[in-house]
Tab-separated table of C-alpha atoms in Angstrom:
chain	number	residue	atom	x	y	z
A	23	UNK	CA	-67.959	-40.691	-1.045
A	24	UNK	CA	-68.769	-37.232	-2.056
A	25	UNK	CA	-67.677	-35.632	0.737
A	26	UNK	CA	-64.086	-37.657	0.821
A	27	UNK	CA	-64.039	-36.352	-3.012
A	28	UNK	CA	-64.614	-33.028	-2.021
A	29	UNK	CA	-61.820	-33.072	1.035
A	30	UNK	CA	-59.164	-34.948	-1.664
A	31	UNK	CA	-60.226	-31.926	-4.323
A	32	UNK	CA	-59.669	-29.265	-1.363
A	33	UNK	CA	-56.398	-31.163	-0.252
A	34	UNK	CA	-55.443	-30.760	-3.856
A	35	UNK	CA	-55.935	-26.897	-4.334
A	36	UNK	CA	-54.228	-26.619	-1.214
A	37	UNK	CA	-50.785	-27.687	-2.233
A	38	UNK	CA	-51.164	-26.387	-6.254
A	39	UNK	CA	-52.145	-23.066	-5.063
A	40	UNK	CA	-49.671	-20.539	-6.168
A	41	UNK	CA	-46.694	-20.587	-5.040
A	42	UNK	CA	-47.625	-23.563	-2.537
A	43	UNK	CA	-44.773	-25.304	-3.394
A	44	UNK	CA	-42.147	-23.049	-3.393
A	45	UNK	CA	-43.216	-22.109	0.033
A	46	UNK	CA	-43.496	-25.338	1.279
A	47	UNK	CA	-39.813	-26.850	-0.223
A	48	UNK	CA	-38.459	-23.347	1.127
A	49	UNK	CA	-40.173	-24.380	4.358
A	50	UNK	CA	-38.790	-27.950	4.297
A	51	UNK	CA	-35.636	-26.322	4.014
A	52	UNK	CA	-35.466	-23.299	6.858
A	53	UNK	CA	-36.695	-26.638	9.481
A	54	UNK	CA	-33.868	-28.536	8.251
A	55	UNK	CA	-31.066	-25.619	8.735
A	56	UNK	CA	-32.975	-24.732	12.212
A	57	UNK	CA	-32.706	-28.807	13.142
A	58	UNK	CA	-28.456	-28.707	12.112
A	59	UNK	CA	-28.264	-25.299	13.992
A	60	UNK	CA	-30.422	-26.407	17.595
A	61	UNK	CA	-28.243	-29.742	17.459
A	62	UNK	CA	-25.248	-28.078	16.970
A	63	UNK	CA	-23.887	-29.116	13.230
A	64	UNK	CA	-23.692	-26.230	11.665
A	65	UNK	CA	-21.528	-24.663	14.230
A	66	UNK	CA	-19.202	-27.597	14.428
A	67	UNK	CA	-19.153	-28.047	10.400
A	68	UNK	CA	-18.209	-24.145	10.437
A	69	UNK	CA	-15.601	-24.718	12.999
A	70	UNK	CA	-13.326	-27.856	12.274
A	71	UNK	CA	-10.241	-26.673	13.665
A	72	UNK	CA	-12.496	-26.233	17.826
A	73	UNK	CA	-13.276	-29.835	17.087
A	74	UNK	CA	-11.103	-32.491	18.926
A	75	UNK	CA	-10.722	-35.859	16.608
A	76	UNK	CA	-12.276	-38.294	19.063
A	77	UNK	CA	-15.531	-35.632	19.364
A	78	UNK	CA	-17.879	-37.270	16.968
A	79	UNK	CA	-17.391	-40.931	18.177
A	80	UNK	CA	-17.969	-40.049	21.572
A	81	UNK	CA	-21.602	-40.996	21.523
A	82	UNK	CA	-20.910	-44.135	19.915
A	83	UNK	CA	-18.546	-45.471	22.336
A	84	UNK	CA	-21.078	-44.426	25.301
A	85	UNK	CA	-24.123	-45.944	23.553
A	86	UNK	CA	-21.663	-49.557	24.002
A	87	UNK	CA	-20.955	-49.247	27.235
A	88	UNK	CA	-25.304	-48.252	28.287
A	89	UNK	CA	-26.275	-50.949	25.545
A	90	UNK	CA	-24.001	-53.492	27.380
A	91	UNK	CA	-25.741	-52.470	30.574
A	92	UNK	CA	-29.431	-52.622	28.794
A	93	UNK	CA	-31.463	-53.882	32.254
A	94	UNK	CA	-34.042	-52.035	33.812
A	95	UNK	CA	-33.104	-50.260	36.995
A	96	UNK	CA	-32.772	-51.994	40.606
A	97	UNK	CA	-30.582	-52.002	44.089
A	98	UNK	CA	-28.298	-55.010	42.601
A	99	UNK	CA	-27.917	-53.214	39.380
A	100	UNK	CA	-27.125	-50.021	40.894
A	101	UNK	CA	-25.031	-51.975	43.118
A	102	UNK	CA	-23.289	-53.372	40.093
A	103	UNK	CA	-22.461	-50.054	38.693
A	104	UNK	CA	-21.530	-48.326	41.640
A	105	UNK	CA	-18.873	-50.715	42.117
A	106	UNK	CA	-17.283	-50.827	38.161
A	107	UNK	CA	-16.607	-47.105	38.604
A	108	UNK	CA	-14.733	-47.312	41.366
A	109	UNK	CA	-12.773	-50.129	39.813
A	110	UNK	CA	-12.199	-47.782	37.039
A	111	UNK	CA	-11.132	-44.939	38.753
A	112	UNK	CA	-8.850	-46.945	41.131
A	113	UNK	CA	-7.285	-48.618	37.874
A	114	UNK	CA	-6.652	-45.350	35.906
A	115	UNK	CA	-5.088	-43.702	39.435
A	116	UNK	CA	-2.527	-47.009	39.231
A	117	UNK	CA	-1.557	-46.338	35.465
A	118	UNK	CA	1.737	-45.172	33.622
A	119	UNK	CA	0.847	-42.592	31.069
A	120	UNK	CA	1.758	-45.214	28.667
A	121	UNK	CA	-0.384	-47.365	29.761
A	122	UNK	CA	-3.262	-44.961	29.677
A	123	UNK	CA	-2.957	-44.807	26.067
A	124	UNK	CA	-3.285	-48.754	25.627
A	125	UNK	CA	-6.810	-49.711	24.053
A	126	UNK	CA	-9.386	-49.989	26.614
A	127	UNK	CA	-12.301	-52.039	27.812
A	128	UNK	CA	-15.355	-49.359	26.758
A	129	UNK	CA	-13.565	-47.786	23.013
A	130	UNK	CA	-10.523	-45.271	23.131
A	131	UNK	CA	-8.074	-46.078	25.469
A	132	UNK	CA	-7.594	-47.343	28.878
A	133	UNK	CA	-7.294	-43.984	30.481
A	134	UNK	CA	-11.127	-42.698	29.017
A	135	UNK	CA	-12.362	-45.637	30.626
A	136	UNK	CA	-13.788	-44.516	33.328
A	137	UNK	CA	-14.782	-41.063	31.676
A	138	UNK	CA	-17.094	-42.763	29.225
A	139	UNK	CA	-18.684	-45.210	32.322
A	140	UNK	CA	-19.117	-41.993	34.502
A	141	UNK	CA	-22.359	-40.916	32.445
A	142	UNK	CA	-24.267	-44.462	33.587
A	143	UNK	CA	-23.105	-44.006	36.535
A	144	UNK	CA	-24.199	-40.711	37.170
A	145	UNK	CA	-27.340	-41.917	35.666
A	146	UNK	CA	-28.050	-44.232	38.241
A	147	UNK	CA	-26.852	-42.111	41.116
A	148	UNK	CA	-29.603	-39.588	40.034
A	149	UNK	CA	-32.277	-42.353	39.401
A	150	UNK	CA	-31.902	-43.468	43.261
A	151	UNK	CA	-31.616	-39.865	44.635
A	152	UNK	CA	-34.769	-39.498	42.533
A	153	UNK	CA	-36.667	-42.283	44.186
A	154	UNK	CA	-36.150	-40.339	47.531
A	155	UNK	CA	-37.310	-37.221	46.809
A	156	UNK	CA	-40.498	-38.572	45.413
A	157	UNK	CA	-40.655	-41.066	48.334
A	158	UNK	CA	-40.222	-38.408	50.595
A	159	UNK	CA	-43.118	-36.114	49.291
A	160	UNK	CA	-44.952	-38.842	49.145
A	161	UNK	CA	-44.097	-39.448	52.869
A	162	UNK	CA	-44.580	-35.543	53.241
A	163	UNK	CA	-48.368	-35.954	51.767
A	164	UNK	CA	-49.260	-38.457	54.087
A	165	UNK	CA	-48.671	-36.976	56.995
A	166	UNK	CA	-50.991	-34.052	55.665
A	167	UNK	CA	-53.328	-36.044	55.341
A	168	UNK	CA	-53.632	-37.506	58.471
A	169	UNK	CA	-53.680	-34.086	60.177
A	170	UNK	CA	-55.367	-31.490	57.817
A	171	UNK	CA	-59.212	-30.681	58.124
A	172	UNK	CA	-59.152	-27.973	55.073
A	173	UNK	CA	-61.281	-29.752	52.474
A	174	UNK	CA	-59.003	-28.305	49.452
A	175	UNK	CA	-55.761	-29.139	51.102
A	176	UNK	CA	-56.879	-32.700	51.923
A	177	UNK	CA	-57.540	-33.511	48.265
A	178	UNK	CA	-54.750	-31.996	47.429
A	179	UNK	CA	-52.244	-33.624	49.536
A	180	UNK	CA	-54.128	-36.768	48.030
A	181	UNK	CA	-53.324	-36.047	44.583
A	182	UNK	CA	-49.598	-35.437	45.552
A	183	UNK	CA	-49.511	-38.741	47.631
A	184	UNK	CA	-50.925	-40.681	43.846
A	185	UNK	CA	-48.478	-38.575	42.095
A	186	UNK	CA	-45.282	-39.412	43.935
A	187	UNK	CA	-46.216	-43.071	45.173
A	188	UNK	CA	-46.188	-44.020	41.418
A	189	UNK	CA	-43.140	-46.593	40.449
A	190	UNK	CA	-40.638	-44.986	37.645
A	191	UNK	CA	-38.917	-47.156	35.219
A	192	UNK	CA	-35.493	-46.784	33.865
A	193	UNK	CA	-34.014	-48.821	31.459
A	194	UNK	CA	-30.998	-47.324	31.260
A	195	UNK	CA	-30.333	-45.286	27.990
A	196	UNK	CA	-27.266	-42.959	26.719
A	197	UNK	CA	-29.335	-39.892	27.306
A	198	UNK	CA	-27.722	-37.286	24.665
A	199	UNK	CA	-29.604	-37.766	21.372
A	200	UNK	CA	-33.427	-37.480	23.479
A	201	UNK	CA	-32.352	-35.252	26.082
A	202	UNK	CA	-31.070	-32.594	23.893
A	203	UNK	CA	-34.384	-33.485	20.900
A	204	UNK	CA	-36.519	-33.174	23.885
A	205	UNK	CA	-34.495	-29.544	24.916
A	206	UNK	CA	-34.471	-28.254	22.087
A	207	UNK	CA	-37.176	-29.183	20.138
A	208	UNK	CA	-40.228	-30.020	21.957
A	209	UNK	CA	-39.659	-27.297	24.888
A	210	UNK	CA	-39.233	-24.703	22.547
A	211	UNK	CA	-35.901	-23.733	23.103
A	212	UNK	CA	-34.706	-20.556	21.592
A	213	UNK	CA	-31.936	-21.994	19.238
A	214	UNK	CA	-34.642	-23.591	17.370
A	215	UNK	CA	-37.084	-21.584	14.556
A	216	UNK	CA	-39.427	-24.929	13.680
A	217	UNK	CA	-42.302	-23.805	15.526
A	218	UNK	CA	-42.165	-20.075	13.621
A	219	UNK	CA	-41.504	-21.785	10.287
A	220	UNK	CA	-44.462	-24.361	10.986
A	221	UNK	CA	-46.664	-21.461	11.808
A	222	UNK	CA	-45.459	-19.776	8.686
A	223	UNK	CA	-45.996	-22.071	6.329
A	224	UNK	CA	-49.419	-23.274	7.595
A	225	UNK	CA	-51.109	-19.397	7.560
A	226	UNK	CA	-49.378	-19.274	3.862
A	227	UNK	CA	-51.223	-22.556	2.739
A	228	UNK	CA	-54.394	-21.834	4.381
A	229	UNK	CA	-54.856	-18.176	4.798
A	230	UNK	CA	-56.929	-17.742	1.055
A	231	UNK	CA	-59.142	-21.147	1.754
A	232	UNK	CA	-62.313	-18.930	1.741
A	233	UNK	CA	-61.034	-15.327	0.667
A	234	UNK	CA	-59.769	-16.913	-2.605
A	235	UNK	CA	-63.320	-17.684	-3.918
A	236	UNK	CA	-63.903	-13.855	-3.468
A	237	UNK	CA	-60.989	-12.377	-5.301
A	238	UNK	CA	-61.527	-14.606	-8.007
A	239	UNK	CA	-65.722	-14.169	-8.016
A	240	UNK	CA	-66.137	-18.012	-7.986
A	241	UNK	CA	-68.515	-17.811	-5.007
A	242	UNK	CA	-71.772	-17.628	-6.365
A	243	UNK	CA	-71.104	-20.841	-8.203
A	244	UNK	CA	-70.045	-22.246	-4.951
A	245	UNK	CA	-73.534	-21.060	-3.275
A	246	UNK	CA	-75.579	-22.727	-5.720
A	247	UNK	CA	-73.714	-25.843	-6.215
A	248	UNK	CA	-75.278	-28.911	-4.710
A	249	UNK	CA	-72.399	-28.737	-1.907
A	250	UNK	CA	-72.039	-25.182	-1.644
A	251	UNK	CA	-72.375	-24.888	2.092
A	252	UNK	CA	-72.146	-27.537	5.073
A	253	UNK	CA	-70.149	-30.214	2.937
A	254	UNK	CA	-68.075	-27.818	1.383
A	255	UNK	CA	-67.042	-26.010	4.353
A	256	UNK	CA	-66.498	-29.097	6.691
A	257	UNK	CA	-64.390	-30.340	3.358
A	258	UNK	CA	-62.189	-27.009	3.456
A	259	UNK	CA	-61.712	-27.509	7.161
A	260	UNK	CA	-60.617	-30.871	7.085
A	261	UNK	CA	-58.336	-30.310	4.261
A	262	UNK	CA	-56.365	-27.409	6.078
A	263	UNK	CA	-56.764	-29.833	9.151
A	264	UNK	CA	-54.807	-32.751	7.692
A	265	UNK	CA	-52.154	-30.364	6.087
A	266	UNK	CA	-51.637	-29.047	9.620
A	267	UNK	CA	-50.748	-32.643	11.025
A	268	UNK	CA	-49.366	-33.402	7.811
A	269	UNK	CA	-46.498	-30.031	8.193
A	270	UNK	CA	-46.071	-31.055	11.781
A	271	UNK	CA	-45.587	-34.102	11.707
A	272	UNK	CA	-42.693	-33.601	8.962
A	273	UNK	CA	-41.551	-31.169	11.006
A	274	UNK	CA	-40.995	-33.497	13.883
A	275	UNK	CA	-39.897	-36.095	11.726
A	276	UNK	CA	-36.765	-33.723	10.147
A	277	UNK	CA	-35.872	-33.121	13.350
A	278	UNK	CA	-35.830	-36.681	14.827
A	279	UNK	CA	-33.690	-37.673	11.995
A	280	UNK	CA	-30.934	-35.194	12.346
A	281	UNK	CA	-30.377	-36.105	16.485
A	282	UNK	CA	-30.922	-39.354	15.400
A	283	UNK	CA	-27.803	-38.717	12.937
A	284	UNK	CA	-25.774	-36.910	15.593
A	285	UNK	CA	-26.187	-38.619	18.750
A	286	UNK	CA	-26.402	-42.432	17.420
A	287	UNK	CA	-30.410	-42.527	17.646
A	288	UNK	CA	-32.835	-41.697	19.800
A	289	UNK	CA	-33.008	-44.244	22.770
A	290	UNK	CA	-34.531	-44.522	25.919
A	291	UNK	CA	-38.100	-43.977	24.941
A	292	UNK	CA	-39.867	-46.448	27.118
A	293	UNK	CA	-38.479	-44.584	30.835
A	294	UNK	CA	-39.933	-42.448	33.226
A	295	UNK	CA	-39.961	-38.895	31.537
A	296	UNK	CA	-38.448	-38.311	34.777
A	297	UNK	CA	-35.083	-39.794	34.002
A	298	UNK	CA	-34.596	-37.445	30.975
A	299	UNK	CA	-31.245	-35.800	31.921
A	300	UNK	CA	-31.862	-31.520	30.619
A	301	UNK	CA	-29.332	-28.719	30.644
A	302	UNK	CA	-31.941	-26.027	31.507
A	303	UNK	CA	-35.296	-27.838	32.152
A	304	UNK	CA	-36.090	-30.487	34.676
A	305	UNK	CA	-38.660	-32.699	34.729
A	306	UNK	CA	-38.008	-34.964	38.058
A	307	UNK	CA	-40.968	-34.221	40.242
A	308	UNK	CA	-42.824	-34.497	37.048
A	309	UNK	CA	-46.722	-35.591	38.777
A	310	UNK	CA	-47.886	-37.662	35.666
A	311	UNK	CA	-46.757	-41.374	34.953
A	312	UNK	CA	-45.704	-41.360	31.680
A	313	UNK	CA	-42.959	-42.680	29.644
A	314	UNK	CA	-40.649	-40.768	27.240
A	315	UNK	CA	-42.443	-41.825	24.574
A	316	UNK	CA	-45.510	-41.026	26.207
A	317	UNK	CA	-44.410	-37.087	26.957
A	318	UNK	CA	-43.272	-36.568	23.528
A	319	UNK	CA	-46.899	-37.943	22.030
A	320	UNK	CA	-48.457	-35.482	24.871
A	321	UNK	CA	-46.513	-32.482	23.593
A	322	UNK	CA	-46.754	-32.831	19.965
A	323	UNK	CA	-50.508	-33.350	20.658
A	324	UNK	CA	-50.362	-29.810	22.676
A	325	UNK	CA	-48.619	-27.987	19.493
A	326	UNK	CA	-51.116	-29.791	16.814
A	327	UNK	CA	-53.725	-28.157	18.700
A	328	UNK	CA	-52.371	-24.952	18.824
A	329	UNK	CA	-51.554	-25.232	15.252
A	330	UNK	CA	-55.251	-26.309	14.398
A	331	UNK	CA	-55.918	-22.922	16.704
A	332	UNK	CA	-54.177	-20.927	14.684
A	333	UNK	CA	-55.079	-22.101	11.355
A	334	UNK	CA	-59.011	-22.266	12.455
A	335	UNK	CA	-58.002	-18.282	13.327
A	336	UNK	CA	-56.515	-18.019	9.915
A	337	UNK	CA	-59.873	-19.246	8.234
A	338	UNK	CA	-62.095	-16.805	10.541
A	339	UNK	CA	-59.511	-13.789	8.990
A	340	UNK	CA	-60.212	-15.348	5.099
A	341	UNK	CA	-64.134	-15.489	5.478
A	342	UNK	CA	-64.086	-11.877	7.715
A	343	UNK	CA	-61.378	-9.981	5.282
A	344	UNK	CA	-61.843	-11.972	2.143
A	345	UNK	CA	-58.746	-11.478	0.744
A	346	UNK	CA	-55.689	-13.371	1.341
A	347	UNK	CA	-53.129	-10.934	2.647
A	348	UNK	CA	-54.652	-9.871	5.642
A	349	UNK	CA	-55.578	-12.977	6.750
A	350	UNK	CA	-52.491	-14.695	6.585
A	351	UNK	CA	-50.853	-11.365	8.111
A	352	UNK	CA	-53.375	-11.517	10.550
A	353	UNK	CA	-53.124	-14.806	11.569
A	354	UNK	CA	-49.507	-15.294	11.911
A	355	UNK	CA	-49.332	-12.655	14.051
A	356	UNK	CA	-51.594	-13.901	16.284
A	357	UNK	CA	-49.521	-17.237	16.170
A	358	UNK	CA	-46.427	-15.867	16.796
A	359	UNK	CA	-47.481	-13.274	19.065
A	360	UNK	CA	-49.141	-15.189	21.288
A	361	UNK	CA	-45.958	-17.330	21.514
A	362	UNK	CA	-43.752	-14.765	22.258
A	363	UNK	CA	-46.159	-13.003	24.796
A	364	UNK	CA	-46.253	-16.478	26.523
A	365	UNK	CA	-42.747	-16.428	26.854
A	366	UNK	CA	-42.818	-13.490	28.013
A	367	UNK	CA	-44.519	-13.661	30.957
A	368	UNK	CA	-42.740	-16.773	31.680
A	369	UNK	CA	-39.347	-15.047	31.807
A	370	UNK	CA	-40.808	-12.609	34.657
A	371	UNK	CA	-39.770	-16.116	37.200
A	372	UNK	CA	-42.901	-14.768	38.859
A	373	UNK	CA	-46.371	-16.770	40.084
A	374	UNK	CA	-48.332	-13.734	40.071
A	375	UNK	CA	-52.193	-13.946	39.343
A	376	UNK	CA	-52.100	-12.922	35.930
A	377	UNK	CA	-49.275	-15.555	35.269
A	378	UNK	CA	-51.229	-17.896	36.548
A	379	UNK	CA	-54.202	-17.013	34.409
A	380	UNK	CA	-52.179	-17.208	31.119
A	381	UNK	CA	-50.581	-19.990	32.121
A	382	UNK	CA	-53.837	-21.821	32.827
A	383	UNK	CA	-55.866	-20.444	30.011
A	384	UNK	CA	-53.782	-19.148	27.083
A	385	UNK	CA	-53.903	-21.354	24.456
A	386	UNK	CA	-50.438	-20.460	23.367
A	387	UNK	CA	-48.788	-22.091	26.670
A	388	UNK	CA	-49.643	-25.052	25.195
A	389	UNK	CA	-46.007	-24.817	23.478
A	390	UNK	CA	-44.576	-25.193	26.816
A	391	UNK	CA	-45.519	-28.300	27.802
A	392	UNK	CA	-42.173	-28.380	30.278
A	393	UNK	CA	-44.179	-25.901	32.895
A	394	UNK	CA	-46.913	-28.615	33.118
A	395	UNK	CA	-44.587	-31.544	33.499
A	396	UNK	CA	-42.126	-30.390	35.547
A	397	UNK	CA	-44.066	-30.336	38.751
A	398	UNK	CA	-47.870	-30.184	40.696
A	399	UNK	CA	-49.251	-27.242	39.158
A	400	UNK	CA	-53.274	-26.963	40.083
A	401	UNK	CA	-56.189	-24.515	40.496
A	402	UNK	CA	-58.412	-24.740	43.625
A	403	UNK	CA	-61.924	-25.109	41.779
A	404	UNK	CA	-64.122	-25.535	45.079
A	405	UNK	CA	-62.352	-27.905	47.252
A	406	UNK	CA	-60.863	-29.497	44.425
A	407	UNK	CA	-57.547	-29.179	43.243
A	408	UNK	CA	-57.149	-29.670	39.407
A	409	UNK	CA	-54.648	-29.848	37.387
A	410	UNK	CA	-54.163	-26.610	34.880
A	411	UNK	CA	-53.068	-28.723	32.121
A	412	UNK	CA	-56.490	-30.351	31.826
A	413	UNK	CA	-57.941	-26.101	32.288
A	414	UNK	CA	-55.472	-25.748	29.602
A	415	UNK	CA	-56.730	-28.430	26.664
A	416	UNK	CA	-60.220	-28.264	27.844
A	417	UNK	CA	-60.406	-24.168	27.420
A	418	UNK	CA	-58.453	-24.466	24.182
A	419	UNK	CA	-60.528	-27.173	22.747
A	420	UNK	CA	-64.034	-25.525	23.282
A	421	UNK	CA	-62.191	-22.385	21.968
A	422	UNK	CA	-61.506	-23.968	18.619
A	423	UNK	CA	-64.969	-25.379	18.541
A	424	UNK	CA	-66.596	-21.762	18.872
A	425	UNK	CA	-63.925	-20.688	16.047
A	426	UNK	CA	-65.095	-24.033	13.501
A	427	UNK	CA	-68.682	-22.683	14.414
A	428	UNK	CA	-68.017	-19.063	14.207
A	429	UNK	CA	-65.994	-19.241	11.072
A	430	UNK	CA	-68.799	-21.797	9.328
A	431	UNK	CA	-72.027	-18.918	10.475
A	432	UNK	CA	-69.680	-16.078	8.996
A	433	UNK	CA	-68.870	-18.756	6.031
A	434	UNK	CA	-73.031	-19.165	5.253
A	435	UNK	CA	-74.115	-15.898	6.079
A	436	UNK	CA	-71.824	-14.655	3.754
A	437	UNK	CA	-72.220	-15.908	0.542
A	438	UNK	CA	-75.998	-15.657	1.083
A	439	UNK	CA	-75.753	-12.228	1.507
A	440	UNK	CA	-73.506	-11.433	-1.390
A	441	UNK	CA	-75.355	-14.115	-3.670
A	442	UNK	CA	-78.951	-12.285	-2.578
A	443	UNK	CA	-77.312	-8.805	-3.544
A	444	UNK	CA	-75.874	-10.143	-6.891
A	445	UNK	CA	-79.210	-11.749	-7.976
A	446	UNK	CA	-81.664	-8.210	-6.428
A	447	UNK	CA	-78.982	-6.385	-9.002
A	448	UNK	CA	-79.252	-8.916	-11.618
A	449	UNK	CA	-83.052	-8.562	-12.070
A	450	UNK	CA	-83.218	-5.216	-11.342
A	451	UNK	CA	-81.322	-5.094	-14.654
């Protein structure tokens, strides 16, 4: 009980701090205006006159015709589809432009028909040609396998035979509202600030945990209270570790609300992430068997843990500079530098060495979840090929383990030092 007292009272001085909640409302509001600007609103607000009338209830219309076609994906289906398209286009090549202006069967009129079925269509077209590129690596793999006597290339042909034989599900889904959330958003695309702002706000809030009780001289009374030490500092950490989830999360949760708003929802979470239709990303020959749903719980997993990184490097500055400013300088630096270097190197469209070394170790990759996902990438470890999104979490979770027990030695050794010098002074007095 004492120590869930101590992490409510720590939770508590984190958000009445001053200024907390200025910065965090100012926050709130800089991941709201970067949300409207990655999905678009704020340009088309700004613009009314580029805008045609039938623009915004597009994605209504479209969610009818893929909600009337809710089934999950098979020959006779495809089949099904394949065959109202051509109806449509045949019946739109047969009409009078009057008639083409006459309600039609999917919203709008008769002659957008077939324009609004043409995304399911193309949906299922890409689904099947899908299925035979994984089928044929898959094929590809087992071949290798029958023939290859290197031990590393055996396993690994293996692994891409498990990877590819895997069955994908697609319950077909009007793709716009998670396709351009899952753009945008979660693969860090450039039109969006929310992972800057996040970082922001979190070395703002946390960045004077420990240098606070040295500018204000309350740390002797910390030393010598009854939880001056362990409980204290494992309360401090797990306040600053629930206000990181806590910022993320509402983050996320802005975000998800404002595609929701202008794309009729957010559908389609229980596919293949390999069905997600992307502009500049693609995730097709993506080796793990996991749903949309399941992706987008993997990748906000990857940035909480960066996050935690970052803050745990934010509470190593406080206890080494003890004073605030430096070590919430310091650490968004690091947070955002490490982002952008990451970047970077990705931009160089090169699979160099050293790319692969930050891309396999560098805790800030873990904001680009799309390199992992979007095909087979391993490290030969031995004869065994493994997968360099497991190096990936595994390095950066011992790495935030030797910053909790880095940070918590500094922490100790600290105020026993200063304490011992205050109390030599005192009674030399």
């Amino acid at each position: 009980m004492n120590l869930i007292r101590l992490i409510r009272m720590e939770c508590y001085k984190l958000t009445h701090q001053r200024f907390a909640h200025a910065a965090m409302i100012a926050g709130l509001i800089c991941l709201l205006l970067s949300a409207l600007n990655a999905a678009g609103l704020l340009y088309e607000w700004s613009h009314p006159d580029m805008i045609s009338e039938n623009y915004y209830s597009l994605p209504a219309y479209k969610q009818n015709i893929f909600a009337q076609y809710s089934e999950p994906y098979s020959e006779a289906y495809f089949r099904r589809v394949t065959y109202e398209m051509q109806r449509l286009r045949e019946q739109e090549m047969q009409l009078s432009e009057t008639e083409k202006q006459a309600p039609g069967k999917y919203g709008l009129t008769r002659g957008m028909d077939s324009i609004l079925f043409s995304d399911l269509n193309s949906q299922c077209v890409r689904f099947q040609s899908l299925n035979v590129r994984r089928a044929q690596i898959a094929k590809d793999a087992e071949s290798v396998i029958k023939t290859e006597s290197d031990p590393f290339l055996l396993q690994y042909a293996k692994l891409a035979e498990q990877a590819y034989q895997s069955e994908l599900h697609l319950e077909p889904y009007y793709q716009d509202g998670l396709s351009k959330f899952t753009e945008d958003q979660v693969l860090f695309s450039r039109n969006s600030f929310s992972r800057y702002i996040v970082l922001l706000i979190l070395c703002f809030l946390t960045a004077g945990v420990f240098s606070s009780e040295h500018e204000n001289g309350s740390y002797c009374c910390v030393f010598t209270a009854k939880y001056g030490r362990g409980a204290l500092y494992i309360a401090k950490l797990s306040a600053c570790f629930l206000t990181v989830f806590t910022v993320l999360l509402a983050a996320w949760g802005i975000t998800i609300a404002v595609y929701a708003v202008r794309w009729c929802g957010i559908h389609g979470l229980s596919s293949s992430v390999q069905t997600v239709q992307m502009m500049y990303r693609d995730l097709s020959l993506c080796p793990f068997p996991v749903s949309n749903s399941g992706f987008l719980l993997r990748a906000f997993g990857m940035q909480l843990l960066y996050d935690l990184l970052t803050v745990q490097t934010a509470l190593l500055f406080s206890v080494l500079f003890r004073r605030t400013l430096p070590a919430m300088i310091g650490s968004a630096v690091f947070g955002i530098g490490s982002i952008e270097l990451v970047h970077a190197i990705g931009q160089t469209n090169s699979e160099g060495a050293f790319i692969s070394w930050a891309q396999t170790w560098l805790p800030a990759s873990l904001n680009f979840p799309e390199y992992y996902f979007s095909k087979m990438y391993v490290i030969q470890i031995g004869d065994t090929p493994v997968y360099r999104l497991h190096l990936l979490l595994t390095g950066s979770m011992l790495l935030l383990v030797i910053l909790i027990i880095a940070a918590y030695a500094l922490y100790t050794r600290a105020f026993s030092r200063r304490f011992y010098r205050r109390r030599v002074k005192q009674g030399g007095a």
